[in-house]
């Protein structure tokens, strides 16, 4: 069985596992502070002492990336959770109602889909205030429409199945059949979309952080690290290159894992 596991999938799980460990126990991976710099250590190139170099304030870049994983991954989980819970609930109501309620919900979903996600995220963050949590909520709200459409289509498909009709025919109430038969059998594809949205959420939250709408300095966050290093890109290339590579690897790994889930379901 191990011979048939793709090497790329193994590497993807390894990258995600390391990122999760960074978020959970950052002290295990570095002894440097993520917010306090060392005098006369400004803009040091990558070396044995500082693996990823140091920034303009003498802070170890590797430590800031490790501690920044907590903010970036936590924000992604919050964003996916908001989209999954709210979107699935709306799709469940719309797919089971089949009336004006369905039309009203889906027209609202169409409106959300017509607005560019970045523009909608920026508008919500401005209303809620800056910060990683607020940025995550904004990204989650932008993904509600995708979850709602998929959940509705799955609910409509399951709702017309023979075993659901048999459950109604045997005396099952609408709510009981909905929660016991329709919802559990509609979640497979929705959970697969949640896995795919995880990588997109990391990228979206990092984008908001890069634009200055995420965690405020000196809090380490991957998008903020790239933004802080762009002013020194000619003198200290590692300040933007290394966080960018880490971000790309994590997003690609999350997408690779979600792709494997999609293949296993099919």
Short mmCIF file of N, CA, C and O in Angstrom, two decimals, residues 49 59 65 70 77 95 102 112-113 118 136 148 151 155 170-171 176 200 238 243 255-256 260:
data_model
loop_
_atom_site.label_atom_id
_atom_site.label_comp_id
_atom_site.label_asym_id
_atom_site.label_seq_id
_atom_site.Cartn_x
_atom_site.Cartn_y
_atom_site.Cartn_z
N UNK A 49 23.63 30.55 12.14
CA UNK A 49 23.04 31.13 13.35
C UNK A 49 21.60 31.56 13.12
O UNK A 49 20.73 31.32 13.96
N UNK A 59 15.43 40.94 14.17
CA UNK A 59 14.63 39.79 14.60
C UNK A 59 14.87 38.60 13.67
O UNK A 59 15.00 38.77 12.45
N UNK A 65 8.54 33.46 11.11
CA UNK A 65 7.74 32.58 10.26
C UNK A 65 7.08 31.48 11.08
O UNK A 65 5.90 31.15 10.89
N UNK A 70 0.89 30.32 13.46
CA UNK A 70 -0.27 30.26 14.34
C UNK A 70 -1.36 31.21 13.86
O UNK A 70 -2.54 30.84 13.78
N UNK A 77 -8.55 28.36 9.49
CA UNK A 77 -9.55 27.49 10.10
C UNK A 77 -10.83 28.27 10.42
O UNK A 77 -11.94 27.77 10.20
N UNK A 95 -32.35 23.98 -0.20
CA UNK A 95 -32.61 22.74 -0.91
C UNK A 95 -33.80 21.97 -0.40
O UNK A 95 -34.44 21.23 -1.16
N UNK A 102 -36.30 29.28 -1.01
CA UNK A 102 -35.19 28.82 -1.86
C UNK A 102 -34.78 29.91 -2.84
O UNK A 102 -33.58 30.20 -3.00
N UNK A 112 -23.76 37.63 -3.84
CA UNK A 112 -22.43 37.46 -3.24
C UNK A 112 -21.41 36.99 -4.27
O UNK A 112 -20.26 37.44 -4.28
N UNK A 113 -21.82 36.07 -5.14
CA UNK A 113 -20.90 35.55 -6.14
C UNK A 113 -20.54 36.60 -7.19
O UNK A 113 -19.48 36.51 -7.83
N UNK A 118 -11.98 39.69 -3.16
CA UNK A 118 -11.06 40.59 -2.48
C UNK A 118 -11.74 41.90 -2.11
O UNK A 118 -11.56 42.42 -1.00
N UNK A 136 -10.15 36.89 8.94
CA UNK A 136 -10.61 35.52 8.72
C UNK A 136 -12.13 35.47 8.56
O UNK A 136 -12.65 34.74 7.70
N UNK A 148 -22.89 27.35 0.00
CA UNK A 148 -24.35 27.29 -0.08
C UNK A 148 -24.81 26.67 -1.39
O UNK A 148 -25.73 25.83 -1.40
N UNK A 151 -23.97 22.90 -1.25
CA UNK A 151 -24.82 22.21 -0.28
C UNK A 151 -26.25 22.09 -0.81
O UNK A 151 -26.89 21.04 -0.64
N UNK A 155 -28.24 18.62 -1.37
CA UNK A 155 -29.49 18.38 -0.64
C UNK A 155 -30.61 18.05 -1.61
O UNK A 155 -31.41 17.13 -1.37
N UNK A 170 -42.57 6.09 5.90
CA UNK A 170 -42.66 5.29 7.13
C UNK A 170 -43.05 6.13 8.35
O UNK A 170 -43.06 5.61 9.46
N UNK A 171 -43.38 7.39 8.13
CA UNK A 171 -43.86 8.22 9.23
C UNK A 171 -42.84 9.17 9.80
O UNK A 171 -43.09 9.82 10.83
N UNK A 176 -36.75 15.36 11.28
CA UNK A 176 -35.98 14.16 11.60
C UNK A 176 -35.34 13.55 10.36
O UNK A 176 -34.16 13.17 10.37
N UNK A 200 -6.98 28.21 -0.08
CA UNK A 200 -7.40 29.52 -0.58
C UNK A 200 -7.55 30.52 0.56
O UNK A 200 -7.25 31.71 0.39
N UNK A 238 15.91 37.91 1.18
CA UNK A 238 15.33 36.81 1.95
C UNK A 238 14.09 37.25 2.73
O UNK A 238 13.27 36.41 3.09
N UNK A 243 9.52 33.97 3.22
CA UNK A 243 8.09 33.84 3.61
C UNK A 243 7.19 33.53 2.42
O UNK A 243 6.21 32.78 2.56
N UNK A 255 -3.82 22.25 -1.28
CA UNK A 255 -4.57 21.95 -2.50
C UNK A 255 -4.30 20.52 -2.98
O UNK A 255 -5.22 19.86 -3.49
N UNK A 256 -3.07 20.05 -2.80
CA UNK A 256 -2.75 18.67 -3.21
C UNK A 256 -3.51 17.67 -2.34
O UNK A 256 -4.02 16.66 -2.85
N UNK A 260 -6.50 14.94 -3.46
CA UNK A 260 -6.52 13.50 -3.16
C UNK A 260 -7.85 13.08 -2.55
O UNK A 260 -8.35 11.99 -2.83
#
